[in-house]
CSV table of C-alpha atoms in Angstrom, one decimal:
chain,number,residue,atom,x,y,z
A,8,MET,CA,-63.1,13.8,-30.4
A,9,LYS,CA,-62.9,13.4,-34.1
A,10,SER,CA,-63.0,9.9,-35.5
A,11,HIS,CA,-59.7,10.3,-37.4
A,12,TYR,CA,-56.4,12.1,-36.9
A,13,ASP,CA,-53.1,12.4,-38.7
A,14,VAL,CA,-51.3,11.5,-35.5
A,15,VAL,CA,-52.7,9.8,-32.4
A,16,ILE,CA,-50.4,9.9,-29.3
A,17,ILE,CA,-50.9,7.5,-26.4
A,18,GLY,CA,-49.7,9.0,-23.1
A,19,SER,CA,-49.1,12.6,-22.2
A,20,GLY,CA,-45.7,12.3,-20.6
A,21,LEU,CA,-43.1,15.0,-21.7
A,22,GLY,CA,-42.1,12.9,-24.8
A,23,GLY,CA,-45.7,12.7,-26.0
A,24,LEU,CA,-46.5,16.3,-25.3
A,25,VAL,CA,-43.3,17.6,-27.1
A,26,SER,CA,-44.0,15.3,-30.0
A,27,ALA,CA,-47.6,16.5,-30.2
A,28,ASN,CA,-46.5,20.2,-30.2
A,29,ILE,CA,-43.9,19.7,-32.9
A,30,LEU,CA,-46.3,17.9,-35.1
A,31,ALA,CA,-49.2,20.3,-34.5
A,32,LYS,CA,-46.9,23.2,-35.3
A,33,GLU,CA,-46.2,21.4,-38.6
A,34,GLY,CA,-49.9,21.4,-39.4
A,35,TYR,CA,-50.8,17.8,-38.5
A,36,SER,CA,-54.0,17.0,-36.8
A,37,VAL,CA,-52.9,15.6,-33.4
A,38,CYS,CA,-54.8,13.9,-30.6
A,39,VAL,CA,-53.2,13.0,-27.2
A,40,LEU,CA,-54.9,10.4,-25.0
A,41,GLU,CA,-54.1,10.2,-21.3
A,42,LYS,CA,-55.4,7.7,-18.8
A,43,ASN,CA,-54.8,9.7,-15.7
A,44,ASN,CA,-56.5,12.7,-14.1
A,45,GLN,CA,-53.5,14.9,-14.9
A,46,TYR,CA,-51.3,15.3,-18.0
A,47,GLY,CA,-47.6,15.1,-17.8
A,48,GLY,CA,-46.3,11.7,-16.7
A,49,ASN,CA,-43.2,12.5,-14.5
A,50,LEU,CA,-44.2,16.2,-14.6
A,51,GLN,CA,-47.3,15.5,-12.5
A,52,THR,CA,-47.6,17.2,-9.1
A,53,PHE,CA,-50.0,16.5,-6.2
A,54,VAL,CA,-51.2,18.5,-3.3
A,55,ARG,CA,-51.3,17.5,0.3
A,56,ASP,CA,-52.2,19.9,3.2
A,57,LYS,CA,-52.2,22.7,0.6
A,58,THR,CA,-48.6,21.9,-0.2
A,59,ILE,CA,-47.5,21.1,-3.8
A,60,PHE,CA,-45.2,18.1,-4.4
A,61,ASP,CA,-43.4,17.1,-7.5
A,62,THR,CA,-43.5,13.4,-8.5
A,63,GLY,CA,-40.4,13.5,-10.7
A,64,VAL,CA,-39.0,16.9,-11.5
A,65,HIS,CA,-36.9,18.1,-8.5
A,66,TYR,CA,-34.8,20.4,-10.6
A,67,ILE,CA,-33.9,21.2,-14.2
A,68,GLY,CA,-30.6,22.0,-16.0
A,69,GLY,CA,-29.7,23.9,-19.1
A,70,LEU,CA,-32.4,26.5,-18.8
A,71,SER,CA,-30.4,29.7,-18.8
A,72,GLU,CA,-30.7,31.8,-22.0
A,73,GLY,CA,-28.8,30.3,-24.9
A,74,GLN,CA,-28.4,26.8,-23.3
A,75,ASN,CA,-29.8,23.7,-24.9
A,76,LEU,CA,-33.1,23.1,-23.0
A,77,TYR,CA,-33.8,26.8,-23.0
A,78,GLN,CA,-33.6,26.7,-26.8
A,79,TYR,CA,-35.9,23.7,-27.1
A,80,PHE,CA,-38.4,25.2,-24.7
A,81,ASN,CA,-38.2,28.6,-26.4
A,82,TYR,CA,-39.1,27.0,-29.7
A,83,LEU,CA,-42.0,25.2,-28.1
A,84,GLY,CA,-43.2,28.6,-26.8
A,85,ILE,CA,-43.2,27.9,-23.1
A,86,MET,CA,-39.9,29.4,-21.9
A,87,ASP,CA,-41.2,32.9,-21.1
A,88,GLU,CA,-44.0,31.7,-19.0
A,89,LEU,CA,-42.1,29.2,-16.8
A,90,LYS,CA,-41.8,30.3,-13.2
A,91,LEU,CA,-38.3,29.3,-12.0
A,92,LYS,CA,-35.9,29.9,-9.2
A,93,LYS,CA,-32.2,29.5,-9.9
A,94,LEU,CA,-30.5,27.3,-7.3
A,95,ASP,CA,-27.5,28.4,-5.2
A,96,GLU,CA,-24.8,29.2,-7.8
A,97,ASP,CA,-22.0,28.3,-5.3
A,98,ALA,CA,-23.6,25.0,-4.2
A,99,PHE,CA,-26.7,23.8,-6.1
A,100,ASP,CA,-25.8,20.3,-5.2
A,101,VAL,CA,-24.2,19.1,-1.9
A,102,VAL,CA,-22.6,15.7,-1.5
A,103,SER,CA,-22.0,14.3,2.0
A,104,PHE,CA,-21.1,11.1,3.8
A,105,GLY,CA,-22.1,9.8,7.2
A,106,ASP,CA,-18.4,9.3,8.2
A,107,ASP,CA,-17.2,12.7,7.1
A,108,ASN,CA,-18.5,16.1,8.4
A,109,THR,CA,-17.5,18.0,5.2
A,110,GLU,CA,-20.2,19.1,2.8
A,111,TYR,CA,-18.8,18.9,-0.7
A,112,LYS,CA,-20.3,21.5,-3.0
A,113,HIS,CA,-21.1,21.5,-6.8
A,114,ALA,CA,-21.2,25.0,-8.2
A,115,GLN,CA,-22.9,26.3,-11.4
A,116,GLY,CA,-20.9,27.3,-14.4
A,117,TYR,CA,-17.8,25.4,-15.3
A,118,GLU,CA,-15.4,28.1,-14.1
A,119,LYS,CA,-17.1,28.3,-10.7
A,120,PHE,CA,-17.5,24.5,-10.5
A,121,ILE,CA,-13.7,24.1,-11.0
A,122,GLN,CA,-12.9,26.9,-8.5
A,123,GLN,CA,-15.3,25.4,-5.9
A,124,MET,CA,-13.9,21.8,-6.3
A,125,VAL,CA,-10.3,23.0,-6.2
A,126,SER,CA,-11.0,24.9,-3.0
A,127,GLN,CA,-12.1,21.6,-1.5
A,128,PHE,CA,-9.4,19.5,-3.1
A,129,PRO,CA,-6.4,21.8,-3.5
A,130,ASP,CA,-4.1,19.1,-4.8
A,131,GLU,CA,-6.5,17.8,-7.5
A,132,GLU,CA,-6.8,20.7,-9.9
A,133,LYS,CA,-5.5,18.7,-12.8
A,134,ALA,CA,-8.0,15.9,-12.2
A,135,ILE,CA,-10.9,18.3,-11.8
A,136,ILE,CA,-10.1,20.1,-15.0
A,137,ALA,CA,-9.7,16.8,-16.9
A,138,TYR,CA,-13.1,15.7,-15.6
A,139,CYS,CA,-14.8,18.9,-16.8
A,140,ASP,CA,-13.0,18.7,-20.2
A,141,LYS,CA,-14.3,15.1,-20.6
A,142,LEU,CA,-17.9,16.1,-19.8
A,143,LYS,CA,-17.8,18.8,-22.4
A,144,GLU,CA,-16.1,16.5,-24.9
A,145,PHE,CA,-18.7,13.8,-24.6
A,146,CYS,CA,-21.6,16.2,-24.8
A,147,GLY,CA,-20.0,17.6,-27.9
A,148,LYS,CA,-20.4,14.2,-29.6
A,149,PHE,CA,-24.2,14.4,-29.5
A,150,PRO,CA,-25.4,16.7,-32.3
A,151,LEU,CA,-28.9,17.2,-31.0
A,152,TYR,CA,-27.5,18.1,-27.5
A,153,ARG,CA,-26.1,21.2,-29.3
A,154,LEU,CA,-28.9,21.7,-31.8
A,155,LYS,CA,-26.7,20.7,-34.6
A,156,HIS,CA,-27.2,18.6,-37.7
A,157,GLY,CA,-25.3,15.4,-37.7
A,158,LYS,CA,-25.7,11.7,-37.5
A,159,PRO,CA,-27.9,10.5,-34.7
A,160,TYR,CA,-25.8,10.0,-31.6
A,161,TYR,CA,-26.5,6.3,-31.3
A,162,LYS,CA,-24.3,5.8,-34.4
A,163,ASN,CA,-21.2,7.1,-32.6
A,164,SER,CA,-20.7,3.7,-30.9
A,165,ASP,CA,-17.2,4.6,-29.7
A,166,ILE,CA,-18.7,6.8,-26.9
A,167,PHE,CA,-20.8,4.0,-25.5
A,168,SER,CA,-18.2,1.7,-24.0
A,169,LEU,CA,-16.4,4.0,-21.5
A,170,LYS,CA,-17.8,3.4,-18.0
A,171,ALA,CA,-18.5,6.4,-15.7
A,172,LYS,CA,-16.9,4.8,-12.6
A,173,ASP,CA,-13.8,3.7,-14.6
A,174,PHE,CA,-13.2,7.1,-16.0
A,175,ILE,CA,-13.7,9.0,-12.7
A,176,ASP,CA,-11.4,6.5,-10.9
A,177,SER,CA,-8.8,7.0,-13.6
A,178,LEU,CA,-8.5,10.7,-12.8
A,179,THR,CA,-7.4,10.5,-9.2
A,180,THR,CA,-6.6,8.1,-6.4
A,181,ASN,CA,-8.3,10.5,-4.0
A,182,GLU,CA,-11.3,8.4,-2.8
A,183,SER,CA,-13.2,11.5,-1.5
A,184,LEU,CA,-12.9,13.3,-4.8
A,185,ARG,CA,-14.0,10.2,-6.7
A,186,ALA,CA,-17.1,9.9,-4.5
A,187,VAL,CA,-17.9,13.6,-4.8
A,188,LEU,CA,-17.7,13.7,-8.6
A,189,ALA,CA,-20.0,10.6,-8.8
A,190,GLY,CA,-22.1,11.7,-5.8
A,191,THR,CA,-25.2,12.9,-7.7
A,192,ASN,CA,-25.7,9.6,-9.5
A,193,PHE,CA,-29.2,9.2,-8.1
A,194,LEU,CA,-30.0,11.3,-11.2
A,195,TYR,CA,-29.4,8.3,-13.4
A,196,ALA,CA,-29.2,5.4,-10.9
A,197,GLY,CA,-25.5,4.8,-11.5
A,198,ASP,CA,-24.2,1.3,-11.6
A,199,PRO,CA,-20.4,0.8,-11.1
A,200,ASP,CA,-20.1,-2.0,-13.6
A,201,ARG,CA,-22.4,-0.8,-16.3
A,202,THR,CA,-23.3,2.9,-16.4
A,203,PRO,CA,-21.6,4.5,-19.4
A,204,PHE,CA,-19.8,7.8,-19.0
A,205,TYR,CA,-22.0,9.4,-21.6
A,206,VAL,CA,-25.1,9.0,-19.4
A,207,HIS,CA,-23.2,10.7,-16.5
A,208,ALA,CA,-21.9,13.4,-18.9
A,209,LEU,CA,-25.3,14.3,-20.5
A,210,THR,CA,-27.0,14.3,-17.1
A,211,VAL,CA,-24.5,16.3,-15.1
A,212,ASN,CA,-23.3,18.8,-17.7
A,213,SER,CA,-26.7,20.5,-18.0
A,214,TYR,CA,-26.9,21.0,-14.3
A,215,ILE,CA,-23.4,22.4,-14.1
A,216,GLU,CA,-24.4,24.9,-16.8
A,217,SER,CA,-27.4,26.0,-14.8
A,218,ALA,CA,-29.8,24.5,-12.3
A,219,TYR,CA,-33.3,25.7,-11.5
A,220,ARG,CA,-36.3,24.7,-9.4
A,221,CYS,CA,-39.9,25.0,-10.8
A,222,ILE,CA,-41.9,27.3,-8.5
A,223,ASN,CA,-45.1,25.5,-7.5
A,224,GLY,CA,-43.9,22.3,-9.3
A,225,GLY,CA,-43.0,20.9,-12.7
A,226,SER,CA,-46.6,20.4,-13.8
A,227,GLN,CA,-46.5,24.0,-15.2
A,228,ILE,CA,-44.4,22.5,-18.1
A,229,SER,CA,-47.2,20.1,-19.1
A,230,LYS,CA,-49.9,22.7,-18.6
A,231,LEU,CA,-48.1,25.2,-20.9
A,232,LEU,CA,-47.4,22.4,-23.5
A,233,ILE,CA,-51.1,21.5,-23.5
A,234,ARG,CA,-52.0,25.2,-23.9
A,235,ARG,CA,-49.6,25.6,-26.8
A,236,LEU,CA,-50.9,22.4,-28.4
A,237,LYS,CA,-54.5,23.6,-28.3
A,238,GLU,CA,-53.4,27.0,-29.8
A,239,ASN,CA,-52.0,25.0,-32.7
A,240,HIS,CA,-55.3,23.1,-33.1
A,241,GLY,CA,-54.1,19.9,-31.4
A,242,GLU,CA,-56.3,18.0,-29.0
A,243,ALA,CA,-55.8,16.3,-25.7
A,244,TYR,CA,-58.1,14.1,-23.6
A,245,LYS,CA,-57.8,12.9,-20.0
A,246,HIS,CA,-59.4,9.8,-18.6
A,247,GLN,CA,-58.9,8.0,-21.9
A,248,GLU,CA,-56.9,4.8,-21.1
A,249,VAL,CA,-55.9,3.0,-24.3
A,250,VAL,CA,-56.6,-0.7,-23.8
A,251,LYS,CA,-56.2,-2.1,-27.3
A,252,PHE,CA,-54.8,-1.3,-30.7
A,253,GLY,CA,-56.6,-2.0,-34.0
A,254,TYR,CA,-54.4,-3.7,-36.6
A,255,LYS,CA,-54.9,-4.5,-40.3
A,256,ASP,CA,-52.5,-5.1,-43.2
A,257,LYS,CA,-49.4,-4.8,-41.0
A,258,LYS,CA,-50.5,-1.3,-39.8
A,259,ILE,CA,-52.1,0.1,-36.7
A,260,THR,CA,-55.5,1.4,-37.7
A,261,SER,CA,-56.9,2.7,-34.5
A,262,VAL,CA,-56.9,2.6,-30.7
A,263,PHE,CA,-59.7,1.6,-28.4
A,264,THR,CA,-60.1,3.2,-25.0
A,265,LYS,CA,-61.5,1.8,-21.7
A,266,LYS,CA,-64.6,4.0,-22.3
A,267,GLY,CA,-65.3,2.3,-25.5
A,268,ASP,CA,-64.1,5.0,-27.9
A,269,GLU,CA,-62.3,4.0,-31.1
A,270,ILE,CA,-59.9,6.7,-32.5
A,271,LYS,CA,-58.5,6.2,-35.9
A,272,GLY,CA,-55.3,7.7,-37.3
A,273,ASP,CA,-52.5,7.5,-39.9
A,274,VAL,CA,-49.6,7.4,-37.5
A,275,PHE,CA,-49.5,6.4,-33.8
A,276,ILE,CA,-46.9,7.4,-31.3
A,277,SER,CA,-46.8,5.5,-28.0
A,278,ASN,CA,-45.5,7.5,-25.1
A,279,ILE,CA,-46.2,4.5,-22.8
A,280,GLU,CA,-43.5,2.0,-21.8
A,281,PRO,CA,-42.3,-0.1,-24.8
A,282,LYS,CA,-42.9,-3.4,-23.0
A,283,LEU,CA,-46.5,-2.4,-22.3
A,284,THR,CA,-46.9,-1.1,-25.9
A,285,ILE,CA,-46.0,-4.5,-27.3
A,286,GLN,CA,-48.5,-6.1,-24.9
A,287,LEU,CA,-51.3,-3.8,-26.0
A,288,VAL,CA,-50.6,-4.1,-29.7
A,289,GLY,CA,-50.1,-7.9,-29.4
A,290,GLU,CA,-46.8,-9.7,-29.4
A,291,ASP,CA,-47.8,-11.6,-32.5
A,292,LYS,CA,-47.8,-8.4,-34.5
A,293,PHE,CA,-44.0,-8.0,-34.1
A,294,ARG,CA,-41.1,-10.2,-35.1
A,295,LYS,CA,-40.3,-12.5,-32.3
A,296,VAL,CA,-36.7,-11.4,-32.1
A,297,TYR,CA,-37.9,-7.8,-31.6
A,298,SER,CA,-40.5,-8.4,-29.0
A,299,ASN,CA,-38.2,-10.7,-27.1
A,300,ARG,CA,-35.5,-8.1,-27.1
A,301,ILE,CA,-37.8,-5.4,-25.7
A,302,LYS,CA,-39.3,-7.8,-23.1
A,303,ASN,CA,-35.8,-8.8,-21.9
A,304,ILE,CA,-34.3,-5.3,-21.5
A,305,GLU,CA,-33.6,-4.6,-17.8
A,306,SER,CA,-35.4,-1.7,-16.2
A,307,ILE,CA,-33.6,0.6,-13.9
A,308,ILE,CA,-34.3,0.2,-10.2
A,309,ALA,CA,-37.4,1.8,-8.7
A,310,GLY,CA,-37.6,4.4,-5.9
A,311,PHE,CA,-39.3,5.2,-2.6
A,312,SER,CA,-40.1,8.8,-1.9
A,313,LEU,CA,-40.9,10.4,1.4
A,314,TYR,CA,-42.9,13.7,1.1
A,315,ILE,CA,-42.7,15.9,4.2
A,316,VAL,CA,-45.1,18.8,4.9
A,317,LEU,CA,-43.1,21.1,7.2
A,318,LYS,CA,-44.6,23.1,10.1
A,319,PRO,CA,-44.7,26.8,9.3
A,320,ASN,CA,-41.5,28.7,10.0
A,321,SER,CA,-39.7,25.6,11.4
A,322,PHE,CA,-37.2,24.5,8.8
A,323,LYS,CA,-35.0,26.9,6.8
A,324,TYR,CA,-35.4,26.8,3.0
A,325,HIS,CA,-32.3,25.3,1.4
A,326,ASN,CA,-31.8,26.5,-2.2
A,327,ARG,CA,-29.9,23.4,-3.1
A,328,ASN,CA,-30.2,19.6,-3.2
A,329,TYR,CA,-28.5,17.1,-0.9
A,330,TYR,CA,-27.0,13.7,-1.8
A,331,HIS,CA,-26.1,11.8,1.3
A,332,PHE,CA,-24.5,8.4,1.7
A,333,LYS,CA,-23.6,6.3,4.7
A,334,ASN,CA,-20.0,6.4,3.5
A,335,ARG,CA,-18.0,7.0,0.3
A,336,GLU,CA,-18.2,3.4,-0.8
A,337,LYS,CA,-22.0,3.5,-1.0
A,338,VAL,CA,-22.0,6.1,-3.8
A,339,TRP,CA,-22.0,3.4,-6.5
A,340,THR,CA,-23.5,0.5,-4.4
A,341,SER,CA,-26.5,1.9,-2.5
A,342,GLN,CA,-28.8,0.0,-5.0
A,343,ASP,CA,-27.4,-3.2,-3.5
A,344,TYR,CA,-28.9,-2.6,0.0
A,345,THR,CA,-30.0,-5.3,2.3
A,346,SER,CA,-33.2,-5.1,4.5
A,347,ASP,CA,-30.9,-4.2,7.4
A,348,SER,CA,-28.8,-1.6,5.6
A,349,TRP,CA,-31.6,0.3,3.7
A,350,PRO,CA,-31.3,3.1,2.9
A,351,GLU,CA,-27.6,3.4,2.1
A,352,GLY,CA,-28.1,6.8,0.5
A,353,TYR,CA,-30.7,9.4,-0.4
A,354,MET,CA,-31.4,12.6,-2.2
A,355,VAL,CA,-33.2,15.6,-0.5
A,356,SER,CA,-34.9,18.4,-2.4
A,357,MET,CA,-37.1,21.2,-1.1
A,358,GLY,CA,-40.2,22.4,-2.8
A,359,ILE,CA,-40.6,26.1,-3.5
A,360,GLY,CA,-43.7,28.2,-3.8
A,361,LYS,CA,-44.2,31.7,-4.9
A,362,ASN,CA,-44.2,32.9,-1.3
A,363,THR,CA,-41.2,30.7,-0.1
A,364,ALA,CA,-38.6,33.0,1.5
A,365,GLU,CA,-36.7,32.1,4.7
A,366,TYR,CA,-38.5,28.9,5.6
A,367,GLY,CA,-39.5,25.9,3.5
A,368,ASP,CA,-43.0,24.4,3.1
A,369,SER,CA,-42.0,20.9,2.0
A,370,LEU,CA,-39.2,18.5,1.6
A,371,THR,CA,-38.9,15.4,-0.6
A,372,VAL,CA,-36.5,12.5,0.1
A,373,LEU,CA,-35.8,9.9,-2.6
A,374,THR,CA,-34.0,6.6,-2.2
A,375,TYR,CA,-33.8,3.3,-4.1
A,376,MET,CA,-36.3,0.5,-3.6
A,377,ARG,CA,-36.4,-2.7,-5.5
A,378,TYR,CA,-39.8,-3.8,-7.0
A,379,GLU,CA,-39.8,-7.1,-5.2
A,380,GLU,CA,-40.3,-5.4,-1.9
A,381,VAL,CA,-43.8,-4.4,-3.0
A,382,LYS,CA,-44.6,-7.5,-5.0
A,383,PRO,CA,-47.1,-8.8,-2.4
A,384,TRP,CA,-49.4,-5.9,-3.5
A,385,GLU,CA,-48.6,-5.8,-7.3
A,386,ASN,CA,-52.1,-6.9,-8.3
A,387,THR,CA,-53.6,-3.7,-6.8
A,388,VAL,CA,-54.0,-0.5,-8.7
A,389,ASN,CA,-54.5,2.9,-7.0
A,390,THR,CA,-54.8,6.2,-8.8
A,391,VAL,CA,-57.1,9.2,-8.7
A,392,VAL,CA,-59.1,7.7,-11.6
A,393,ASN,CA,-59.0,4.1,-10.2
A,394,LYS,CA,-59.2,4.6,-6.5
A,395,ASN,CA,-58.5,1.5,-4.5
A,396,GLU,CA,-56.9,0.6,-1.2
A,397,ARG,CA,-53.9,-1.7,-1.1
A,398,GLY,CA,-54.7,-2.9,2.4
A,399,GLN,CA,-53.5,-2.4,6.0
A,400,THR,CA,-50.3,-4.4,5.5
A,401,TYR,CA,-49.2,-2.1,2.7
A,402,GLU,CA,-49.9,1.0,4.8
A,403,GLU,CA,-47.8,-0.6,7.6
A,404,PHE,CA,-45.0,-1.3,5.2
A,405,LYS,CA,-44.9,2.3,4.0
A,406,ALA,CA,-45.0,3.6,7.6
A,407,GLU,CA,-42.2,1.4,8.7
A,408,LYS,CA,-40.0,2.5,5.7
A,409,ALA,CA,-40.8,6.1,6.3
A,410,GLU,CA,-39.7,5.8,9.9
A,411,ILE,CA,-36.4,4.2,9.0
A,412,LEU,CA,-35.8,7.0,6.4
A,413,ILE,CA,-36.6,9.7,8.9
A,414,LYS,CA,-34.1,8.2,11.4
A,415,GLU,CA,-31.5,8.4,8.7
A,416,LEU,CA,-32.5,11.9,7.9
A,417,GLU,CA,-32.1,13.0,11.5
A,418,LYS,CA,-28.4,12.1,11.3
A,419,LYS,CA,-28.0,14.8,8.6
A,420,PHE,CA,-30.7,17.2,9.8
A,421,PRO,CA,-31.0,16.6,13.6
A,422,ASN,CA,-34.0,18.8,14.1
A,423,ILE,CA,-36.1,17.5,11.2
A,424,ARG,CA,-38.5,15.4,13.2
A,425,ASP,CA,-39.7,18.4,15.2
A,426,CYS,CA,-40.4,20.2,12.0
A,427,ILE,CA,-42.7,17.6,10.4
A,428,GLU,CA,-46.4,18.5,10.1
A,429,GLU,CA,-47.3,15.4,8.1
A,430,ILE,CA,-45.7,12.8,5.9
A,431,TYR,CA,-46.8,11.0,2.7
A,432,THR,CA,-45.0,8.3,0.7
A,433,SER,CA,-44.8,6.7,-2.7
A,434,THR,CA,-43.4,3.3,-3.6
A,435,PRO,CA,-42.6,1.5,-6.9
A,436,LEU,CA,-46.3,0.8,-7.2
A,437,SER,CA,-47.1,4.5,-7.1
A,438,TYR,CA,-44.6,5.1,-9.9
A,439,ARG,CA,-46.0,2.1,-11.9
A,440,ASP,CA,-49.6,3.2,-11.6
A,441,TYR,CA,-49.2,7.0,-12.2
A,442,ILE,CA,-46.2,7.1,-14.5
A,443,GLY,CA,-46.7,3.7,-16.2
A,444,SER,CA,-43.1,2.7,-15.9
A,445,ASN,CA,-42.1,-1.0,-15.9
A,446,ASN,CA,-42.0,-2.2,-12.3
A,447,GLY,CA,-41.9,1.4,-11.1
A,448,SER,CA,-38.5,2.1,-12.8
A,449,MET,CA,-37.2,5.5,-12.0
A,450,TYR,CA,-35.5,6.2,-15.4
A,451,GLY,CA,-36.5,3.7,-18.1
A,452,TYR,CA,-34.0,1.1,-19.2
A,453,VAL,CA,-30.5,0.2,-17.9
A,454,LYS,CA,-27.7,1.5,-20.1
A,455,ASP,CA,-24.9,-1.0,-20.2
A,456,ALA,CA,-21.4,0.0,-21.4
A,457,ASN,CA,-20.6,-3.7,-21.8
A,458,SER,CA,-23.4,-4.2,-24.3
A,459,PRO,CA,-24.2,-0.7,-25.6
A,460,LEU,CA,-26.9,-1.5,-28.2
A,461,LYS,CA,-28.8,-4.0,-26.0
A,462,SER,CA,-31.0,-1.4,-24.4
A,463,PHE,CA,-31.1,0.9,-27.4
A,464,VAL,CA,-34.7,1.4,-28.6
A,465,SER,CA,-35.3,3.1,-31.9
A,466,PRO,CA,-38.3,5.5,-32.1
A,467,ARG,CA,-39.3,3.5,-35.2
A,468,THR,CA,-40.8,0.1,-34.5
A,469,LYS,CA,-41.2,-2.9,-36.8
A,470,ILE,CA,-44.8,-1.7,-37.5
A,471,GLN,CA,-44.7,0.9,-40.2
A,472,ASN,CA,-46.9,3.5,-38.6
A,473,LEU,CA,-46.1,3.0,-34.9
A,474,LEU,CA,-43.5,5.1,-33.3
A,475,LEU,CA,-42.2,5.3,-29.7
A,476,THR,CA,-41.1,8.2,-27.5
A,477,GLY,CA,-40.4,8.8,-23.8
A,478,GLN,CA,-37.7,8.0,-21.3
A,479,SER,CA,-37.3,4.4,-22.1
A,480,LEU,CA,-35.7,5.2,-25.5
A,481,ASN,CA,-32.3,6.8,-25.3
A,482,MET,CA,-32.0,9.3,-22.4
A,483,HIS,CA,-34.2,10.1,-19.5
A,484,GLY,CA,-34.7,13.4,-17.8
A,485,ILE,CA,-36.3,16.6,-19.1
A,486,LEU,CA,-33.6,17.3,-21.7
A,487,GLY,CA,-33.1,13.7,-22.8
A,488,VAL,CA,-36.8,13.1,-23.3
A,489,THR,CA,-37.2,16.4,-25.2
A,490,ILE,CA,-34.4,15.4,-27.5
A,491,GLY,CA,-36.0,12.0,-27.9
A,492,ALA,CA,-39.3,13.6,-28.9
A,493,VAL,CA,-37.4,15.6,-31.6
A,494,LEU,CA,-36.0,12.3,-32.9
A,495,THR,CA,-39.5,10.7,-32.9
A,496,SER,CA,-41.1,13.6,-34.6
A,497,SER,CA,-38.3,13.7,-37.2
A,498,GLU,CA,-39.5,10.2,-38.4
A,499,ILE,CA,-42.6,12.0,-39.6
A,500,VAL,CA,-41.4,15.5,-40.5
A,501,GLY,CA,-37.7,15.0,-41.2
A,502,MET,CA,-34.9,16.3,-39.0
A,503,ASP,CA,-33.9,19.3,-41.0
A,504,PRO,CA,-37.3,21.1,-40.9
A,505,ILE,CA,-37.5,20.8,-37.2
A,506,LEU,CA,-33.9,21.8,-36.4
A,507,ASN,CA,-34.2,24.8,-38.8
A,508,LYS,CA,-37.2,26.0,-37.0
A,509,ILE,CA,-35.7,25.5,-33.5
A,510,ARG,CA,-32.6,27.4,-34.6
A,511,LYS,CA,-34.7,30.2,-36.2
A,512,ALA,CA,-36.8,30.6,-33.1
A,513,ASN,CA,-33.5,31.1,-31.2
A,514,ASN,CA,-31.8,33.3,-33.8
A,515,ILE,CA,-29.1,30.6,-34.3
A,516,GLU,CA,-27.0,30.8,-37.5
A,517,ASP,CA,-26.9,27.7,-39.6
A,518,ASN,CA,-24.2,25.3,-38.3
A,519,THR,CA,-24.8,22.3,-40.5
A,520,GLU,CA,-22.4,19.4,-39.9
A,521,ASN,CA,-21.7,16.7,-42.5
């Protein structure tokens, strides 16, 4: 490592890596510091029994040629090397309920999506079309979502106050259709009283446009971004946990790592959680009103994941995802489970390798879990770099939860237990330790339509040369974090130069908006 860089980035999640690549392409000397054994944050994968599992990227939307994420990735120089499999165009997502034998299908492409929905709800064509029109209308209000110049979307405050559940309920009195349209809200941890419709729209729209799985896992994205970064003379270092920030004359001067290294820079971008960033810098370096606001933002609920290694040739590969709830009412309320009712819903996604054909190798089940359930072990840390055991009671806790979840899974997939070779689990503590999210939060901070600006976090902090990036800012997910990184980088480079180069890389004509 050099002793000084133009830009030092703390954390190698997608936001940090995209920011690093943009700035390196612009000629800045860039250094990325990562505490873990693997780059990528939520893009990390792990291997068990020769089977690759994703920690966070179960599928990606907007990656067909000409679509928004495709254009961003194409500019970053990684699109052509990604190994992807397009999910079932007629049913990339399936929503089902324990008290209803029907499997409700979400299809790719708006025309096909409408046709598929109308075939399942013949009397609801008007409501289904109105729903799709509203999705597109709201996405159209976010300039960077369409690679256009325009005011940053957070200034369009009129789009913040409409609630997702309220709008969906206003379309129809058909309870099943309401539940099916909202049925993939595990993607953003939907809250009936708070989640804004724009969060639903920005998340769901890109999957309707196109939905893909990463062959052999999402870590290929971070690996390609690291490769491109180094080609542009940027640097990245693993096993470099930042434990302290140097500060002088109201500026960050350097960062200190656990190994004792001091790395100096002109600008610092934190891709670690904003609450933790403030702790590391020192609360006294920020205005009290700012640090208190960040400290008090509510984090989205955490998750519990069950990773199943399947016996060879035992369980057919499903080229789709499943969202299953005990009943329709649980679509919006499965976060409010009790110890007796858990889990009230779950998402199932299958891993895909280059040799996956008729049968699957693995299956991942995701459901909600509140952080307080693992609080007894919160003072333990266990990662590849810091290997520790949390104790027998923790292992028993995980085993008990896994068994409950498998029993629920059997109701949907009756033969699943016979197909299991081995199981592994992750809890909110796993997400906290590996991803660095506050209390293991799945998707950063709660967005509240009742108080829209409460959880808004600007990439610019109250310290002149400290910027933020990552899923805790404005939108989570691959696309949301990528756009967030563009916003962060624009604070250094300016928005016009970045957008012009993205458009040029994709042969897009100038479409400047005033």
